[in-house]
Amino acid sequence: MAAQQKKKAGAFDIRVVIAALIAIYGVVLTILGIIADPAEVDKAAGININLWGGIAMLVFAALFVLWARLRPIVVPVEQAAEQAARQDRE
């Protein structure tokens, strides 16, 4: 019996999409934290929440991408072809 070919989900992996969205928000928050008015930082007990939140979101997004790269979703090619053929028949 021949070994089944396998295909990785790649850019269509939902983890990559989620990581991209979180990274975009993280970049925006980080920029807002860098240009924050000191009076606004004082309102939050002296903690620059936008900066720290943005950095945390960027780290979280990087971990999601790392997770997607280290443990990719693998789909057998034959199974995907059979499913597509079944859907065409229906």
mmCIF file of N, CA and C in Angstrom:
data_model
loop_
_atom_site.group_PDB
_atom_site.id
_atom_site.type_symbol
_atom_site.label_atom_id
_atom_site.label_comp_id
_atom_site.label_asym_id
_atom_site.label_seq_id
_atom_site.Cartn_x
_atom_site.Cartn_y
_atom_site.Cartn_z
ATOM 1 N N MET A 1 0.839 -1.168 0.000
ATOM 2 C CA MET A 1 0.000 0.000 0.000
ATOM 3 C C MET A 1 0.892 1.241 0.000
ATOM 4 N N ALA A 2 0.607 2.179 -0.865
ATOM 5 C CA ALA A 2 1.415 3.395 -0.964
ATOM 6 C C ALA A 2 1.088 4.340 0.186
ATOM 7 N N ALA A 3 2.102 5.022 0.614
ATOM 8 C CA ALA A 3 1.896 5.989 1.690
ATOM 9 C C ALA A 3 1.076 7.168 1.167
ATOM 10 N N GLN A 4 0.158 7.651 2.000
ATOM 11 C CA GLN A 4 -0.663 8.781 1.596
ATOM 12 C C GLN A 4 0.169 10.055 1.612
ATOM 13 N N GLN A 5 -0.057 10.893 0.612
ATOM 14 C CA GLN A 5 0.591 12.193 0.609
ATOM 15 C C GLN A 5 -0.139 13.086 1.603
ATOM 16 N N LYS A 6 0.607 13.976 2.208
ATOM 17 C CA LYS A 6 0.000 14.865 3.195
ATOM 18 C C LYS A 6 0.265 16.308 2.797
ATOM 19 N N LYS A 7 -0.702 17.152 3.103
ATOM 20 C CA LYS A 7 -0.601 18.567 2.780
ATOM 21 C C LYS A 7 -0.837 19.382 4.047
ATOM 22 N N LYS A 8 -0.038 20.424 4.249
ATOM 23 C CA LYS A 8 -0.194 21.289 5.423
ATOM 24 C C LYS A 8 -1.191 22.405 5.104
ATOM 25 N N ALA A 9 -1.906 22.842 6.129
ATOM 26 C CA ALA A 9 -2.907 23.890 5.942
ATOM 27 C C ALA A 9 -2.241 25.230 5.616
ATOM 28 N N GLY A 10 -1.074 25.493 6.149
ATOM 29 C CA GLY A 10 -0.313 26.701 5.835
ATOM 30 C C GLY A 10 -1.006 27.985 6.241
ATOM 31 N N ALA A 11 -1.116 28.927 5.299
ATOM 32 C CA ALA A 11 -1.691 30.235 5.585
ATOM 33 C C ALA A 11 -3.185 30.164 5.874
ATOM 34 N N PHE A 12 -3.823 29.067 5.515
ATOM 35 C CA PHE A 12 -5.256 28.923 5.748
ATOM 36 C C PHE A 12 -5.564 28.361 7.131
ATOM 37 N N ASP A 13 -4.535 28.152 7.924
ATOM 38 C CA ASP A 13 -4.716 27.689 9.300
ATOM 39 C C ASP A 13 -5.344 28.824 10.103
ATOM 40 N N ILE A 14 -6.402 28.542 10.825
ATOM 41 C CA ILE A 14 -7.120 29.572 11.576
ATOM 42 C C ILE A 14 -6.238 30.222 12.627
ATOM 43 N N ARG A 15 -5.244 29.497 13.120
ATOM 44 C CA ARG A 15 -4.345 30.074 14.122
ATOM 45 C C ARG A 15 -3.531 31.223 13.545
ATOM 46 N N VAL A 16 -3.169 31.131 12.277
ATOM 47 C CA VAL A 16 -2.402 32.200 11.635
ATOM 48 C C VAL A 16 -3.286 33.433 11.442
ATOM 49 N N VAL A 17 -4.547 33.219 11.085
ATOM 50 C CA VAL A 17 -5.483 34.330 10.905
ATOM 51 C C VAL A 17 -5.712 35.041 12.239
ATOM 52 N N ILE A 18 -5.939 34.277 13.292
ATOM 53 C CA ILE A 18 -6.137 34.861 14.623
ATOM 54 C C ILE A 18 -4.886 35.614 15.062
ATOM 55 N N ALA A 19 -3.721 35.040 14.825
ATOM 56 C CA ALA A 19 -2.466 35.697 15.201
ATOM 57 C C ALA A 19 -2.288 37.012 14.453
ATOM 58 N N ALA A 20 -2.662 37.043 13.182
ATOM 59 C CA ALA A 20 -2.528 38.276 12.405
ATOM 60 C C ALA A 20 -3.429 39.374 12.961
ATOM 61 N N LEU A 21 -4.668 39.019 13.290
ATOM 62 C CA LEU A 21 -5.590 40.017 13.848
ATOM 63 C C LEU A 21 -5.104 40.542 15.203
ATOM 64 N N ILE A 22 -4.652 39.640 16.051
ATOM 65 C CA ILE A 22 -4.153 40.052 17.363
ATOM 66 C C ILE A 22 -2.884 40.899 17.205
ATOM 67 N N ALA A 23 -2.047 40.562 16.243
ATOM 68 C CA ALA A 23 -0.816 41.333 16.012
ATOM 69 C C ALA A 23 -1.138 42.745 15.542
ATOM 70 N N ILE A 24 -2.150 42.885 14.687
ATOM 71 C CA ILE A 24 -2.530 44.226 14.219
ATOM 72 C C ILE A 24 -2.971 45.081 15.402
ATOM 73 N N TYR A 25 -3.839 44.533 16.246
ATOM 74 C CA TYR A 25 -4.270 45.268 17.438
ATOM 75 C C TYR A 25 -3.091 45.535 18.369
ATOM 76 N N GLY A 26 -2.179 44.591 18.475
ATOM 77 C CA GLY A 26 -1.011 44.772 19.329
ATOM 78 C C GLY A 26 -0.117 45.904 18.849
ATOM 79 N N VAL A 27 0.072 46.008 17.541
ATOM 80 C CA VAL A 27 0.887 47.094 16.986
ATOM 81 C C VAL A 27 0.228 48.441 17.267
ATOM 82 N N VAL A 28 -1.091 48.508 17.063
ATOM 83 C CA VAL A 28 -1.812 49.764 17.314
ATOM 84 C C VAL A 28 -1.691 50.167 18.783
ATOM 85 N N LEU A 29 -1.923 49.222 19.693
ATOM 86 C CA LEU A 29 -1.822 49.539 21.119
ATOM 87 C C LEU A 29 -0.406 49.930 21.519
ATOM 88 N N THR A 30 0.585 49.261 20.962
ATOM 89 C CA THR A 30 1.971 49.589 21.282
ATOM 90 C C THR A 30 2.311 51.004 20.832
ATOM 91 N N ILE A 31 1.869 51.367 19.640
ATOM 92 C CA ILE A 31 2.116 52.731 19.150
ATOM 93 C C ILE A 31 1.406 53.746 20.034
ATOM 94 N N LEU A 32 0.150 53.455 20.391
ATOM 95 C CA LEU A 32 -0.578 54.362 21.281
ATOM 96 C C LEU A 32 0.093 54.467 22.648
ATOM 97 N N GLY A 33 0.676 53.372 23.103
ATOM 98 C CA GLY A 33 1.384 53.404 24.382
ATOM 99 C C GLY A 33 2.654 54.220 24.321
ATOM 100 N N ILE A 34 3.340 54.176 23.184
ATOM 101 C CA ILE A 34 4.587 54.929 23.035
ATOM 102 C C ILE A 34 4.313 56.431 22.988
ATOM 103 N N ILE A 35 3.225 56.823 22.323
ATOM 104 C CA ILE A 35 2.933 58.254 22.187
ATOM 105 C C ILE A 35 1.933 58.747 23.238
ATOM 106 N N ALA A 36 1.726 57.962 24.284
ATOM 107 C CA ALA A 36 0.730 58.301 25.311
ATOM 108 C C ALA A 36 1.100 59.574 26.057
ATOM 109 N N ASP A 37 0.072 60.325 26.376
ATOM 110 C CA ASP A 37 0.219 61.538 27.183
ATOM 111 C C ASP A 37 0.477 61.126 28.634
ATOM 112 N N PRO A 38 1.453 61.707 29.300
ATOM 113 C CA PRO A 38 1.732 61.340 30.700
ATOM 114 C C PRO A 38 0.525 61.505 31.625
ATOM 115 N N ALA A 39 -0.363 62.438 31.306
ATOM 116 C CA ALA A 39 -1.555 62.623 32.136
ATOM 117 C C ALA A 39 -2.469 61.399 32.057
ATOM 118 N N GLU A 40 -2.535 60.774 30.871
ATOM 119 C CA GLU A 40 -3.351 59.567 30.714
ATOM 120 C C GLU A 40 -2.728 58.381 31.437
ATOM 121 N N VAL A 41 -1.418 58.320 31.433
ATOM 122 C CA VAL A 41 -0.727 57.237 32.137
ATOM 123 C C VAL A 41 -0.951 57.377 33.644
ATOM 124 N N ASP A 42 -0.980 58.592 34.125
ATOM 125 C CA ASP A 42 -1.221 58.818 35.550
ATOM 126 C C ASP A 42 -2.613 58.367 35.976
ATOM 127 N N LYS A 43 -3.584 58.424 35.060
ATOM 128 C CA LYS A 43 -4.945 57.976 35.372
ATOM 129 C C LYS A 43 -4.980 56.481 35.676
ATOM 130 N N ALA A 44 -4.029 55.743 35.132
ATOM 131 C CA ALA A 44 -3.975 54.288 35.318
ATOM 132 C C ALA A 44 -2.930 53.908 36.352
ATOM 133 N N ALA A 45 -2.812 54.701 37.399
ATOM 134 C CA ALA A 45 -1.879 54.437 38.503
ATOM 135 C C ALA A 45 -0.428 54.380 38.033
ATOM 136 N N GLY A 46 -0.115 55.149 36.979
ATOM 137 C CA GLY A 46 1.261 55.230 36.508
ATOM 138 C C GLY A 46 1.699 54.081 35.618
ATOM 139 N N ILE A 47 0.776 53.197 35.255
ATOM 140 C CA ILE A 47 1.117 52.058 34.390
ATOM 141 C C ILE A 47 0.635 52.371 32.977
ATOM 142 N N ASN A 48 1.512 52.258 32.019
ATOM 143 C CA ASN A 48 1.144 52.501 30.620
ATOM 144 C C ASN A 48 0.460 51.238 30.083
ATOM 145 N N ILE A 49 -0.841 51.162 30.309
ATOM 146 C CA ILE A 49 -1.597 49.951 29.975
ATOM 147 C C ILE A 49 -1.581 49.674 28.478
ATOM 148 N N ASN A 50 -1.677 50.700 27.651
ATOM 149 C CA ASN A 50 -1.659 50.486 26.204
ATOM 150 C C ASN A 50 -0.348 49.851 25.753
ATOM 151 N N LEU A 51 0.749 50.350 26.289
ATOM 152 C CA LEU A 51 2.056 49.801 25.911
ATOM 153 C C LEU A 51 2.187 48.345 26.342
ATOM 154 N N TRP A 52 1.879 48.071 27.612
ATOM 155 C CA TRP A 52 2.023 46.704 28.110
ATOM 156 C C TRP A 52 1.012 45.756 27.462
ATOM 157 N N GLY A 53 -0.195 46.234 27.232
ATOM 158 C CA GLY A 53 -1.201 45.410 26.550
ATOM 159 C C GLY A 53 -0.801 45.098 25.120
ATOM 160 N N GLY A 54 -0.253 46.097 24.428
ATOM 161 C CA GLY A 54 0.206 45.891 23.050
ATOM 162 C C GLY A 54 1.354 44.904 22.969
ATOM 163 N N ILE A 55 2.298 45.028 23.886
ATOM 164 C CA ILE A 55 3.429 44.093 23.908
ATOM 165 C C ILE A 55 2.937 42.673 24.205
ATOM 166 N N ALA A 56 2.010 42.559 25.149
ATOM 167 C CA ALA A 56 1.467 41.233 25.474
ATOM 168 C C ALA A 56 0.745 40.630 24.271
ATOM 169 N N MET A 57 0.013 41.450 23.532
ATOM 170 C CA MET A 57 -0.687 40.943 22.349
ATOM 171 C C MET A 57 0.291 40.511 21.259
ATOM 172 N N LEU A 58 1.384 41.244 21.097
ATOM 173 C CA LEU A 58 2.395 40.853 20.115
ATOM 174 C C LEU A 58 3.070 39.539 20.503
ATOM 175 N N VAL A 59 3.343 39.364 21.785
ATOM 176 C CA VAL A 59 3.933 38.101 22.253
ATOM 177 C C VAL A 59 2.944 36.958 22.037
ATOM 178 N N PHE A 60 1.674 37.197 22.357
ATOM 179 C CA PHE A 60 0.641 36.183 22.173
ATOM 180 C C PHE A 60 0.523 35.790 20.698
ATOM 181 N N ALA A 61 0.555 36.774 19.802
ATOM 182 C CA ALA A 61 0.478 36.497 18.366
ATOM 183 C C ALA A 61 1.695 35.689 17.904
ATOM 184 N N ALA A 62 2.866 36.043 18.421
ATOM 185 C CA ALA A 62 4.079 35.301 18.056
ATOM 186 C C ALA A 62 3.987 33.849 18.531
ATOM 187 N N LEU A 63 3.430 33.635 19.721
ATOM 188 C CA LEU A 63 3.262 32.267 20.220
ATOM 189 C C LEU A 63 2.275 31.478 19.367
ATOM 190 N N PHE A 64 1.218 32.128 18.904
ATOM 191 C CA PHE A 64 0.254 31.457 18.028
ATOM 192 C C PHE A 64 0.924 31.034 16.725
ATOM 193 N N VAL A 65 1.720 31.920 16.134
ATOM 194 C CA VAL A 65 2.405 31.588 14.880
ATOM 195 C C VAL A 65 3.414 30.459 15.118
ATOM 196 N N LEU A 66 4.128 30.529 16.240
ATOM 197 C CA LEU A 66 5.078 29.472 16.580
ATOM 198 C C LEU A 66 4.362 28.139 16.736
ATOM 199 N N TRP A 67 3.211 28.152 17.397
ATOM 200 C CA TRP A 67 2.409 26.942 17.569
ATOM 201 C C TRP A 67 1.967 26.397 16.208
ATOM 202 N N ALA A 68 1.534 27.264 15.320
ATOM 203 C CA ALA A 68 1.088 26.830 13.990
ATOM 204 C C ALA A 68 2.250 26.265 13.176
ATOM 205 N N ARG A 69 3.436 26.791 13.371
ATOM 206 C CA ARG A 69 4.607 26.302 12.616
ATOM 207 C C ARG A 69 5.141 24.986 13.199
ATOM 208 N N LEU A 70 5.141 24.864 14.523
ATOM 209 C CA LEU A 70 5.682 23.656 15.142
ATOM 210 C C LEU A 70 4.729 22.466 15.037
ATOM 211 N N ARG A 71 3.424 22.721 15.094
ATOM 212 C CA ARG A 71 2.434 21.654 15.012
ATOM 213 C C ARG A 71 1.399 21.976 13.936
ATOM 214 N N PRO A 72 1.810 21.890 12.661
ATOM 215 C CA PRO A 72 0.888 22.250 11.584
ATOM 216 C C PRO A 72 -0.257 21.241 11.459
ATOM 217 N N ILE A 73 -1.364 21.718 10.936
ATOM 218 C CA ILE A 73 -2.492 20.839 10.648
ATOM 219 C C ILE A 73 -2.174 20.122 9.344
ATOM 220 N N VAL A 74 -2.184 18.800 9.374
ATOM 221 C CA VAL A 74 -1.838 17.999 8.208
ATOM 222 C C VAL A 74 -3.095 17.304 7.711
ATOM 223 N N VAL A 75 -3.363 17.471 6.427
ATOM 224 C CA VAL A 75 -4.544 16.873 5.803
ATOM 225 C C VAL A 75 -4.064 15.887 4.747
ATOM 226 N N PRO A 76 -4.495 14.626 4.834
ATOM 227 C CA PRO A 76 -4.136 13.679 3.769
ATOM 228 C C PRO A 76 -4.734 14.125 2.438
ATOM 229 N N VAL A 77 -3.933 14.087 1.380
ATOM 230 C CA VAL A 77 -4.371 14.570 0.069
ATOM 231 C C VAL A 77 -5.498 13.708 -0.478
ATOM 232 N N GLU A 78 -5.415 12.395 -0.340
ATOM 233 C CA GLU A 78 -6.444 11.509 -0.873
ATOM 234 C C GLU A 78 -7.782 11.782 -0.205
ATOM 235 N N GLN A 79 -7.776 11.967 1.085
ATOM 236 C CA GLN A 79 -9.013 12.221 1.814
ATOM 237 C C GLN A 79 -9.642 13.528 1.343
ATOM 238 N N ALA A 80 -8.846 14.539 1.131
ATOM 239 C CA ALA A 80 -9.367 15.827 0.673
ATOM 240 C C ALA A 80 -9.943 15.689 -0.730
ATOM 241 N N ALA A 81 -9.288 14.928 -1.595
ATOM 242 C CA ALA A 81 -9.783 14.722 -2.954
ATOM 243 C C ALA A 81 -11.091 13.942 -2.942
ATOM 244 N N GLU A 82 -11.197 12.940 -2.065
ATOM 245 C CA GLU A 82 -12.432 12.159 -1.965
ATOM 246 C C GLU A 82 -13.580 13.025 -1.453
ATOM 247 N N GLN A 83 -13.320 13.872 -0.484
ATOM 248 C CA GLN A 83 -14.357 14.753 0.047
ATOM 249 C C GLN A 83 -14.819 15.731 -1.017
ATOM 250 N N ALA A 84 -13.898 16.269 -1.813
ATOM 251 C CA ALA A 84 -14.273 17.199 -2.867
ATOM 252 C C ALA A 84 -15.124 16.485 -3.918
ATOM 253 N N ALA A 85 -14.763 15.248 -4.230
ATOM 254 C CA ALA A 85 -15.537 14.487 -5.215
ATOM 255 C C ALA A 85 -16.941 14.198 -4.687
ATOM 256 N N ARG A 86 -17.055 13.869 -3.394
ATOM 257 C CA ARG A 86 -18.368 13.627 -2.790
ATOM 258 C C ARG A 86 -19.236 14.873 -2.818
ATOM 259 N N GLN A 87 -18.635 16.012 -2.546
ATOM 260 C CA GLN A 87 -19.391 17.265 -2.545
ATOM 261 C C GLN A 87 -19.853 17.619 -3.961
ATOM 262 N N ASP A 88 -19.041 17.294 -4.963
ATOM 263 C CA ASP A 88 -19.441 17.549 -6.357
ATOM 264 C C ASP A 88 -20.625 16.676 -6.761
ATOM 265 N N ARG A 89 -20.656 15.445 -6.267
ATOM 266 C CA ARG A 89 -21.748 14.531 -6.606
ATOM 267 C C ARG A 89 -23.064 14.967 -5.969
ATOM 268 N N GLU A 90 -22.967 15.615 -4.809
ATOM 269 C CA GLU A 90 -24.198 16.012 -4.096
ATOM 270 C C GLU A 90 -24.735 17.243 -4.698
#
